[in-house]
XYZ file of C-alpha atoms in Angstrom:
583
model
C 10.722 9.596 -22.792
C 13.728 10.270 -20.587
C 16.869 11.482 -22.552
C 19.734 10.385 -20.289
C 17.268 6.664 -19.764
C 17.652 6.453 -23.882
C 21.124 7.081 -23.624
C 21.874 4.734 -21.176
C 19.819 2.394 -22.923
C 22.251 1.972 -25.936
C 25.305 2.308 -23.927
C 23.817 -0.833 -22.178
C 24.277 -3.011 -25.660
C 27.752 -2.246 -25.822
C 28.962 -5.080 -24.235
C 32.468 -3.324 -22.839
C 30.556 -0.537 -20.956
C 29.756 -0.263 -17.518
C 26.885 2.283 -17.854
C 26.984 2.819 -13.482
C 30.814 4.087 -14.292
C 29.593 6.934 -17.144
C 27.802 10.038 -15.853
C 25.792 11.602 -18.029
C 24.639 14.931 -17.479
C 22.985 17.858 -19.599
C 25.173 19.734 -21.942
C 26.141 22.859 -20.804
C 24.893 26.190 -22.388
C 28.373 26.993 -23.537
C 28.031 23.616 -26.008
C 25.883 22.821 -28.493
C 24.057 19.494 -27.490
C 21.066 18.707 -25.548
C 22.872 16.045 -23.332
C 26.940 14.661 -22.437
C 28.690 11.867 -22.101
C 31.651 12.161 -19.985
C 33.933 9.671 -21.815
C 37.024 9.663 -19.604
C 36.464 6.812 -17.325
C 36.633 5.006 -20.956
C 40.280 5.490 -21.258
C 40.957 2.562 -18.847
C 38.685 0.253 -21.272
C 39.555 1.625 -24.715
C 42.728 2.329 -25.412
C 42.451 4.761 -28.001
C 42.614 8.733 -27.936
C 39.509 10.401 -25.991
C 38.869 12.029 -29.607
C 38.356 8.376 -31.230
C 36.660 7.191 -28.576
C 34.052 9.843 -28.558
C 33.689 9.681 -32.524
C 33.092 6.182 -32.482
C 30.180 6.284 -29.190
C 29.014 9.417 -31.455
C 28.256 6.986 -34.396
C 26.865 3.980 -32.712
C 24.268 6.162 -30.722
C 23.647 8.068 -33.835
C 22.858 5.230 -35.317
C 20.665 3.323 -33.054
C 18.519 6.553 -31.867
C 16.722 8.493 -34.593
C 16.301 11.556 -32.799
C 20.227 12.240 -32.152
C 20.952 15.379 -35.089
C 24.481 15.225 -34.530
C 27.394 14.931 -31.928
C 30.702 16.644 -30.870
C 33.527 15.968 -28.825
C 35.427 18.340 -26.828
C 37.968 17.230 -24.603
C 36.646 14.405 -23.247
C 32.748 15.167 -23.367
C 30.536 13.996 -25.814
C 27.793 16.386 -26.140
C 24.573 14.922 -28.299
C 22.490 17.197 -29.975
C 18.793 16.148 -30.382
C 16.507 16.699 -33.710
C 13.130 19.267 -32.954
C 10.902 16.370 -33.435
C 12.180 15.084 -29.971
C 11.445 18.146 -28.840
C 8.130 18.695 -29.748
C 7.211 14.863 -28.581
C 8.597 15.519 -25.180
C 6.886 18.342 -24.811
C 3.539 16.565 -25.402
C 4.672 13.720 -22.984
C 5.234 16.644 -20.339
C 1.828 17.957 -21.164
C 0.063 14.480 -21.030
C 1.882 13.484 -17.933
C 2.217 17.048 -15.982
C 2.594 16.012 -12.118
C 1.650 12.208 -12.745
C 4.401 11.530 -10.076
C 2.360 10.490 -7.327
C 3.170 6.923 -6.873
C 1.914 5.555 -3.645
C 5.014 4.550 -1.489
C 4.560 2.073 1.603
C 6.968 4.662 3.937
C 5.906 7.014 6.720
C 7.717 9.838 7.174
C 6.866 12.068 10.576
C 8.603 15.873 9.974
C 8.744 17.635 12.735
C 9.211 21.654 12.315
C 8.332 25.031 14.587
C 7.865 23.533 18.154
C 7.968 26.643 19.826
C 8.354 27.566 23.072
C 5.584 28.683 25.050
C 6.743 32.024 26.691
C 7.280 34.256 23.494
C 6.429 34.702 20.212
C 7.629 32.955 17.264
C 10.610 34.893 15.501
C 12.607 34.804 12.143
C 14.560 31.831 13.287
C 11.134 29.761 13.730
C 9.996 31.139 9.963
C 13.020 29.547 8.374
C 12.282 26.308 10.250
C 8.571 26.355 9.645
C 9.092 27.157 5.764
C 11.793 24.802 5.425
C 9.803 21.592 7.455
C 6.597 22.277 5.217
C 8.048 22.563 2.232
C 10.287 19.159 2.550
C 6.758 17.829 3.464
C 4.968 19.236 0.678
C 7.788 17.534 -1.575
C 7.304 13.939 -0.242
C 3.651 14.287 -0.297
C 3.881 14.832 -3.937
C 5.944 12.015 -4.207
C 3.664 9.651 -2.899
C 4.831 9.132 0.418
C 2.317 9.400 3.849
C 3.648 12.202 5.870
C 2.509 13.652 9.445
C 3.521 17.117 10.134
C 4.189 17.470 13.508
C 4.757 20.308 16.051
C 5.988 19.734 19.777
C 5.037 22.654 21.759
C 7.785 23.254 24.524
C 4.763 23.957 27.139
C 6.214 23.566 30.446
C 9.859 24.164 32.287
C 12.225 27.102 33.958
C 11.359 29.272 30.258
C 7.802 29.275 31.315
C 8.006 29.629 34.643
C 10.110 32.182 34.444
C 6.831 34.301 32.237
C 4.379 32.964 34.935
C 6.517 34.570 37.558
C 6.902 37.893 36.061
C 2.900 38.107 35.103
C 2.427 37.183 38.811
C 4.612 39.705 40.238
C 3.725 42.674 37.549
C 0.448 41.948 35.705
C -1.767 43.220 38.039
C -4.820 41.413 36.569
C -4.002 42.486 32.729
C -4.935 40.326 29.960
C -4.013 40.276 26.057
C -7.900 41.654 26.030
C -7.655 44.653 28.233
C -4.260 45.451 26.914
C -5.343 45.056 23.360
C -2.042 42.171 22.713
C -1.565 39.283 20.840
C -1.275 36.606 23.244
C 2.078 35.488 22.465
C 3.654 38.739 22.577
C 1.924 39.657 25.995
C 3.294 36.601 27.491
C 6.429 36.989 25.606
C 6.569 40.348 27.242
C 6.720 39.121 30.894
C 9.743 36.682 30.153
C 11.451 40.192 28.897
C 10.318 41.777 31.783
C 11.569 38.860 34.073
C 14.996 38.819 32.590
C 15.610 42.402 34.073
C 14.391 41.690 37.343
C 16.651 38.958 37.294
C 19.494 40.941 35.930
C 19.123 43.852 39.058
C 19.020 41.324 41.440
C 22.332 39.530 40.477
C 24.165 42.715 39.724
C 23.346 43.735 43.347
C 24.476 40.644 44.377
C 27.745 40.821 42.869
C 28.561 44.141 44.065
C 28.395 41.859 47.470
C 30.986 40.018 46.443
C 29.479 36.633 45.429
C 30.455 35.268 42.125
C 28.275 34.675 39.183
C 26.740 30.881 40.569
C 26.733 31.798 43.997
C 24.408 35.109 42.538
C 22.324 32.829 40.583
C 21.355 30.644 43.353
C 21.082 33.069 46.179
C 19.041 35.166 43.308
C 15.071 35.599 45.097
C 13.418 35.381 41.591
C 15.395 32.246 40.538
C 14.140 30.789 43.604
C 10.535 31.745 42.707
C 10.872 30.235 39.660
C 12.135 26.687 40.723
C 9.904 26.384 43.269
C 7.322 27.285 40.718
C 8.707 24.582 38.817
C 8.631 22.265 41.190
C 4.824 23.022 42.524
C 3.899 22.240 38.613
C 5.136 18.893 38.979
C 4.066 18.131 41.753
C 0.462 19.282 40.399
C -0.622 22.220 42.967
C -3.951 23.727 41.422
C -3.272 27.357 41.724
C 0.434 26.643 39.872
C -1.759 24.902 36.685
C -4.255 27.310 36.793
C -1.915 30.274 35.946
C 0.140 28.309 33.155
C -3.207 27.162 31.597
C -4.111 30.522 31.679
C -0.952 31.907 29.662
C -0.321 29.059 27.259
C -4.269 29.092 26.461
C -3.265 32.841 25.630
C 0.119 32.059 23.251
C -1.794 29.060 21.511
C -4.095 31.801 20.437
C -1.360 33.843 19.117
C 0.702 31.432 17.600
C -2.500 30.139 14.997
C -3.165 33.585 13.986
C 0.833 33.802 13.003
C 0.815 30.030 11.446
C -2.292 31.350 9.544
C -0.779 34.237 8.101
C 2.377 32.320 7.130
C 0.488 29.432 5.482
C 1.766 26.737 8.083
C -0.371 24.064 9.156
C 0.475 20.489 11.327
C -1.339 17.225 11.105
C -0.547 16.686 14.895
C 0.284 18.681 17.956
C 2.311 16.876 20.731
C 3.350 19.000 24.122
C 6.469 18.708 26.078
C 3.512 18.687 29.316
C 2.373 15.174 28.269
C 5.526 13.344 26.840
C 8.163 14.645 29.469
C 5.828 11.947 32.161
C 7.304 8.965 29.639
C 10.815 10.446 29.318
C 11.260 10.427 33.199
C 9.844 6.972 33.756
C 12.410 5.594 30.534
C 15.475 7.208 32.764
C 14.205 5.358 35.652
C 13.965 2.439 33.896
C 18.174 3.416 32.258
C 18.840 3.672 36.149
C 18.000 -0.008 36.701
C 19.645 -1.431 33.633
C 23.032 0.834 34.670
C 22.529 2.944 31.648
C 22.362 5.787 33.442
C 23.328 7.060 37.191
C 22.074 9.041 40.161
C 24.715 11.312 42.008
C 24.537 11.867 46.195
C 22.288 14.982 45.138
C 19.418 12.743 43.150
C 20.355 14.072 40.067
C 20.675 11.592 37.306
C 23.569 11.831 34.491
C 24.717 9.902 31.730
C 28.593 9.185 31.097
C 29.052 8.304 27.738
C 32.632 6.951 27.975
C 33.761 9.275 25.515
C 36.135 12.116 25.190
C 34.643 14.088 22.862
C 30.791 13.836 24.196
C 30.480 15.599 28.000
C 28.353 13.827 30.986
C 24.821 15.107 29.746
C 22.393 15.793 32.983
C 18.888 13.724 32.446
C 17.196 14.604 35.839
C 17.889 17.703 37.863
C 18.450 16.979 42.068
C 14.767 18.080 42.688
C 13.577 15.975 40.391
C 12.268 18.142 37.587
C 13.340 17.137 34.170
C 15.595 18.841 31.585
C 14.768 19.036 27.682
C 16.634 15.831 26.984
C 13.929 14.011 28.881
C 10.558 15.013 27.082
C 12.396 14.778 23.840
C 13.307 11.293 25.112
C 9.688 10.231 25.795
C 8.636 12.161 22.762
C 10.438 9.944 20.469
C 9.241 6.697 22.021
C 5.471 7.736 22.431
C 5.641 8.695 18.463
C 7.090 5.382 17.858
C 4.316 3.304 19.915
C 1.258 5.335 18.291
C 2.881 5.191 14.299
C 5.002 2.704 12.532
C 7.276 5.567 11.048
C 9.903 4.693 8.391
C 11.805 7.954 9.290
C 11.505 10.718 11.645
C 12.985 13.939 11.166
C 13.376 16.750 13.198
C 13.549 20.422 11.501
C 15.834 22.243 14.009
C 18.573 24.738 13.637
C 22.383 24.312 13.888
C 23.174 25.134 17.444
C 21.293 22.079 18.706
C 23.685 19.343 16.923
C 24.951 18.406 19.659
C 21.831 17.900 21.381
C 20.893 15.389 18.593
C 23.472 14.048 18.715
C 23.588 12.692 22.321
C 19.454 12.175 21.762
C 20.084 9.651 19.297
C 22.520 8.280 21.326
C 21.017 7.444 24.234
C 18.289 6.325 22.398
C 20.238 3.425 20.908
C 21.515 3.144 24.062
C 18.009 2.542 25.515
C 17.860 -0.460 22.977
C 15.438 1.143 20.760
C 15.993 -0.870 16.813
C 13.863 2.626 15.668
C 16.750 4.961 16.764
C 18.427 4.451 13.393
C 15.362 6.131 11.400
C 16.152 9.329 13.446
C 17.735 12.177 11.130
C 18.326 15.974 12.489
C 17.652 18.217 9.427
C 20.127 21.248 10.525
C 19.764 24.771 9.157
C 21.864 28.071 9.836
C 20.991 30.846 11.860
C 18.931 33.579 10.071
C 19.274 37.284 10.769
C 18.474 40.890 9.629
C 21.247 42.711 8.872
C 21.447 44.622 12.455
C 22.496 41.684 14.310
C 21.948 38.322 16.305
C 18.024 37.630 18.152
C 18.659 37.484 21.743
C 14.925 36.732 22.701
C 16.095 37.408 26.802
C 16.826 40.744 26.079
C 13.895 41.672 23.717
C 16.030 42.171 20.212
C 14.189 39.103 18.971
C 13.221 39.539 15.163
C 9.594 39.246 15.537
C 7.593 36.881 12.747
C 4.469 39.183 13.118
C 6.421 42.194 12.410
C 8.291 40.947 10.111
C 5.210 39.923 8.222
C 3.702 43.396 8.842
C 7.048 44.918 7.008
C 6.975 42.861 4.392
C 3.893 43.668 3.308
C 4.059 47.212 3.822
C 7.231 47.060 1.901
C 5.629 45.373 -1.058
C 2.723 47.468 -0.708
C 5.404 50.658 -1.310
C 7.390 49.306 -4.515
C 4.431 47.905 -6.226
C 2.554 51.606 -6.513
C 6.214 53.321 -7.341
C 6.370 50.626 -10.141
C 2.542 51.014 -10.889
C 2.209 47.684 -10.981
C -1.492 47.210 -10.003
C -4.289 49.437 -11.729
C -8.093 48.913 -10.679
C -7.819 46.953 -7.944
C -10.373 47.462 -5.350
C -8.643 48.138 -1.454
C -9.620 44.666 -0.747
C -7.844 42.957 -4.030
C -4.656 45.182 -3.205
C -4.536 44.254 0.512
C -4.218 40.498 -0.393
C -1.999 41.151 -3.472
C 0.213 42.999 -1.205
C 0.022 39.952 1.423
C 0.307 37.492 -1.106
C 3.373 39.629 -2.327
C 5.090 40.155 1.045
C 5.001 36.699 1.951
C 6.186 35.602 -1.148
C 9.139 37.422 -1.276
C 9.945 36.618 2.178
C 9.199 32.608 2.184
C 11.312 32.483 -1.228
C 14.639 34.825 -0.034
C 14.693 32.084 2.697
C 14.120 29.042 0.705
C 16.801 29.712 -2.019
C 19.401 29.532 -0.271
C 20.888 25.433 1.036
C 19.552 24.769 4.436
C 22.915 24.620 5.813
C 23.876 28.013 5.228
C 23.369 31.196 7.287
C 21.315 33.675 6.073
C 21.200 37.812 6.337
C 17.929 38.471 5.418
C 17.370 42.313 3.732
C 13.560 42.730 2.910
C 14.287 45.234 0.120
C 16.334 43.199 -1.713
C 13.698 40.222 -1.363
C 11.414 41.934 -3.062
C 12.676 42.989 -6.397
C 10.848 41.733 -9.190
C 14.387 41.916 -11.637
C 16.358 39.479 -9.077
C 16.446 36.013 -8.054
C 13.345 36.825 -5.886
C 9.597 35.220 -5.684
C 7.953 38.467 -6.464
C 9.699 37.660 -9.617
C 8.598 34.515 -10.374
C 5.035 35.546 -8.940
C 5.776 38.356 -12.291
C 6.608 35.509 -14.731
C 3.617 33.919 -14.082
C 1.099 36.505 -13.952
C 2.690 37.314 -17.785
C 2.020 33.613 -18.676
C -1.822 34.136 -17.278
C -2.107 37.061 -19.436
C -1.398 35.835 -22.714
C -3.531 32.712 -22.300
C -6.341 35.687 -21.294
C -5.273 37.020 -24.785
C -5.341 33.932 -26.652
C -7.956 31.873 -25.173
C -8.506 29.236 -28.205
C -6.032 26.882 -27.412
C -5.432 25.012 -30.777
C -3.078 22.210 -31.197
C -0.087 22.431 -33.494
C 1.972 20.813 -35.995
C 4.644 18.619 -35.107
C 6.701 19.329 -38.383
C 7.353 23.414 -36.926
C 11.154 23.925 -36.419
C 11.745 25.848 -32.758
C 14.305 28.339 -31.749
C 17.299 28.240 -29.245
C 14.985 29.492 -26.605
C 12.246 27.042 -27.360
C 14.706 24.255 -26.620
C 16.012 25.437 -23.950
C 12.858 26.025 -21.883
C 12.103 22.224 -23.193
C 14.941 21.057 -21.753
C 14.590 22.769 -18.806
C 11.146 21.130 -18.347
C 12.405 17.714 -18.562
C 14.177 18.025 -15.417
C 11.328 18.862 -13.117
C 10.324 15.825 -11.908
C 14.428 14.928 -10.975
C 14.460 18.350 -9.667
C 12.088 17.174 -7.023
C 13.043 14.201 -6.515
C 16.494 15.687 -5.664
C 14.958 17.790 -2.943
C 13.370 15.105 -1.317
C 17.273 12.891 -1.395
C 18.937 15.908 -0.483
C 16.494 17.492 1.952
C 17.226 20.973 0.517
C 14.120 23.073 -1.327
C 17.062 25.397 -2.915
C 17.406 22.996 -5.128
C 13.534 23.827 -6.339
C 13.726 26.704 -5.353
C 16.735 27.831 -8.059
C 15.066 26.141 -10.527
C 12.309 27.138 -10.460
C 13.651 31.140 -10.746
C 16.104 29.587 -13.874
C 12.618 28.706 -15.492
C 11.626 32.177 -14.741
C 14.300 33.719 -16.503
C 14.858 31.586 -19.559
C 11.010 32.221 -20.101
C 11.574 36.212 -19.789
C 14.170 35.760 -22.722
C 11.902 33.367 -24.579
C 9.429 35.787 -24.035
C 11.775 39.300 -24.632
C 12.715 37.485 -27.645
C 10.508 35.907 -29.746
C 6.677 36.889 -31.052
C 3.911 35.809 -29.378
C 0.904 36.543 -29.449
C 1.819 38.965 -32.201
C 3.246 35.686 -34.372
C 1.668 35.506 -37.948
C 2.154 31.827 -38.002
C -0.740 30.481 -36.738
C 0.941 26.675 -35.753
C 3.796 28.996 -34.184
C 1.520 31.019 -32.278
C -0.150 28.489 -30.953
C 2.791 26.223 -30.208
C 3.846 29.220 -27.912
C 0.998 29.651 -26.056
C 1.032 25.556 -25.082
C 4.715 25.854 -24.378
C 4.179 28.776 -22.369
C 1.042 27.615 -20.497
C 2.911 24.868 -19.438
C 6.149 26.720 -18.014
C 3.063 28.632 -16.258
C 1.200 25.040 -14.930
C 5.008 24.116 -13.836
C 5.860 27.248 -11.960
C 2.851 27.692 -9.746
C 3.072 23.912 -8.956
C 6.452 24.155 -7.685
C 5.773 27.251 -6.112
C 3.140 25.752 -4.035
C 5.318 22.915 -3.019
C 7.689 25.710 -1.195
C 4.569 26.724 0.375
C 4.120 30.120 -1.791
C 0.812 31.476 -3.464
C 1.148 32.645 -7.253
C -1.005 35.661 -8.713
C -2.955 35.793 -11.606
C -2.481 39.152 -12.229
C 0.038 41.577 -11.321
């Protein structure tokens, strides 16, 4: 029992309306009404006043549907305000049919989110993509579609070279073991530590007088590193021994930081393996005149186009650039699944990169290149300032985590929030906490925006925060504790303002998802979810409880608020976020 479907359904008999030209839409809290009919598009149909034309549709609907109480027309709105028995039935459908939205859908769907690189560790920029790729998963799992959660691990090039060089030249036989580091960081901490050596070198050079290029290729660690490059290639033992050796080290660090944030993959594909394909597709784009190879062997693509640049596909020594494993990526996921739709989670500064991928891939002649979609997301920063992972200012995601929880762990004891909780139970409630807070300050905001994240202000449990909703539903736990008999209830009771509203509010879940999943944005979820939140609080502030002498009212309560409880962990777990019991 959809309200805006019954709606439509009457509008249908009237043989003059064109129900795909009237938008319907729920009436807003300023009105009285449960739903509106925008009327105006009517005016080229009926010629009659918008007043008289929204008295008459007032009538016939009343008439035909026995749940419509009454109507009003303002300006040129129709708003339809719906009996309690409707209510009360919906309700009941909503119980009956909680989550009963997994409808098995023929599609495959391949998301692709964190693919890290494999000289540092994963920062605040790869949470936001992580978070937002699993969650947009999560959604069209529920929905009934198959989805494969992908990572491509950037394993090999000049960034990991450039770490292998450095540990070479400075570790002096230290290991994340003897110097007690996560993997990822250790390794992380040699491309730092090659970035200065770098930088001396080409500031002495330039006090020589050579300019910036002429520094850069004259540099003797730059040369190290391309010929390091080029040795991997060409498969020299020592070269692969050393790069096992660190990657075998990040891979270690990166699980225990994918553990910790909840983020798991159904598949793992490496840059190592699919960059072999992408190099023997531009061979083949040679032939065919696709693409071409300048007097130095490097091989280019001219795209005829003012507004796209030459893109370089092959460097002169042969060693490949990004847009070649990303090239053979695409076509070995292609030959090994029959995907619908491929998307790749990846922030905003590599549009154009996309952009030209996709490209060239129709180019290529490939009919799949059209199922290709680049979900885009803004940068995301702490209030201090941009990452620059060369230079070490990279936000770390381990630290970050480490904050976050120490941070919760500090405002939930000022507030006194958790009594008798063994050190165990408050170490995970502060972790669950922390995470929470974090995950949700990212997810609320549209995908396309930039965010300035301020851990404080994530975890408030007043604001627009998932400590908050985390709150909410640890309330909603406690008075089913409290009232344990659920009974059932009559379906004569009248309800209050905030009764309705959370009812209404419940209706829209399922669209609410569904919206996510044609919009590719979990704000959308994310809001709502919080809006539930709050217009429980009030319900809650508001109106007895468990200390209700009406025994049908009581009781009508406790379903209508174990069910705002059932609704809000369920889409909290869709945006990846754990809810607590108790708080």
């Amino acid at each position: 029992m959809n309200s805006i479907k019954c709606i439509k359904s009457v509008l249908k008999d009237i043989k003059f309306i064109d129900t795909r030209e009237l938008e319907i839409q729920y009436t807003d809290k300023k009105y009285k009404g449960y739903v509106t009919l925008i009327i105006f598009p009517l005016l080229k149909i009926i010629k009659k006043p918008l007043k008289e034309i929204g008295q008459e549709l007032g009538n016939n609907i009343k008439k035909k549907l026995s749940f419509i109480k009454s109507f009003n027309v303002i300006n040129g709105f129709l708003n339809l305000e719906f009996k309690d028995e409707y209510y009360l039935e919906l309700l009941l459908i909503i119980k009956q049919g909680l989550f009963q939205i997994n409808k098995k859908k023929k599609q495959l769907l391949m998301i692709e989110y964190s693919s890290p690189n494999t000289n540092k560790p994963l920062h605040l920029g790869h949470i936001r993509n992580c978070i937002l790729g699993q969650s947009i998963a999560n959604i069209f799992d529920t929905l009934g579609y198959k989805v494969i959660r992908t990572q491509l691990i950037n394993d090999r090039g000049i960034h990991i070279c450039k770490s292998m060089v450095a540990w070479k030249k400075l570790g002096k036989g230290k290991t994340p073991q003897n110097t007690n580091i996560k993997g990822d960081h250790f390794v992380g901490k040699y491309y730092v530590e090659f970035e200065n050596l770098k930088r001396k070198e080409i500031e002495t050079l330039l006090s020589l007088g050579y300019n910036h290029n002429e520094a850069e290729e004259k540099s003797k660690i730059m040369q190290s590193v391309r010929e390091t490059l080029r040795k991997w290639e060409n498969g020299d033992h020592y070269t692969i021994e050393i790069w096992n050796k660190l990657n075998k080290w990040v891979y270690e660090g990166f699980e225990e930081t994918y553990r910790r944030l909840g983020i798991t993959f159904d598949e793992v594909q490496y840059e190592s393996n699919t960059y072999i394909l992408g190099k023997k597709i531009i061979k083949e784009g040679i032939r065919k005149g696709i693409f071409y190879k300048k007097d130095d062997g490097s091989v280019w693509i001219d795209f005829k186009n003012k507004t796209l640049n030459k893109k370089l596909l092959l460097r002169s020594d042969g060693t490949s650039v990004y847009l070649t494993q990303d090239i053979g990526t695409a076509v070995e996921r292609f030959r090994k699944y029959p995907i619908d739709k491929l998307i790749y989670t990846v922030g905003e500064e590599q549009n154009y990169h996309f952009k030209i991928l996709f490209i060239i891939l129709n180019r290529l002649g490939y009919p799949w290149a059209k199922k290709l979609f680049h979900l885009s997301y803004g940068m995301v920063n702490l209030p201090y300032g941009k990452m620059k992972s060369r230079e070490g200012t990279v936000v770390d995601a381990d630290d970050l985590m480490s904050k976050m929880h120490h941070t919760a762990m500090n405002i939930t004891k000022q507030l006194g929030k958790f009594k008798n909780c063994s050190k165990q139970e408050e170490y995970q409630l502060f972790e669950k906490i922390g995470i929470a807070a974090l995950k949700y300050y990212i997810l609320k905001v549209n995908p396309k925006k930039s965010i300035i994240f301020d851990p404080m202000e994530s975890i408030d449990f007043k604001g627009c925060t998932g400590p908050y909703i985390q709150y909410t539903y640890a309330r909603i736990c406690s008075l089913k504790i409290k009232i344990q008999n659920n009974k059932n209830y009559s379906k004569s009771i009248s309800l209050n303002i905030y009764e309705r509203t959370i009812i209404k509010t419940l209706e829209q879940y399922i669209s609410i998802i569904k919206s996510v999943a044609n919009n590719l944005d979990p704000s959308i979820l994310a809001n709502y979810i919080y809006n539930l939140s709050k217009k429980f609080n009030d319900f809650y502030q508001n109106i007895k409880v468990i200390n209700e002498i009406n025994e049908d009212k009581k009781y009508f309560r406790i379903n209508l608020s174990s069910i705002v409880g059932d609704i809000l962990k369920h889409g909290m777990e869709l945006l990846g976020i754990s809810m607590l019991e108790r708080m």
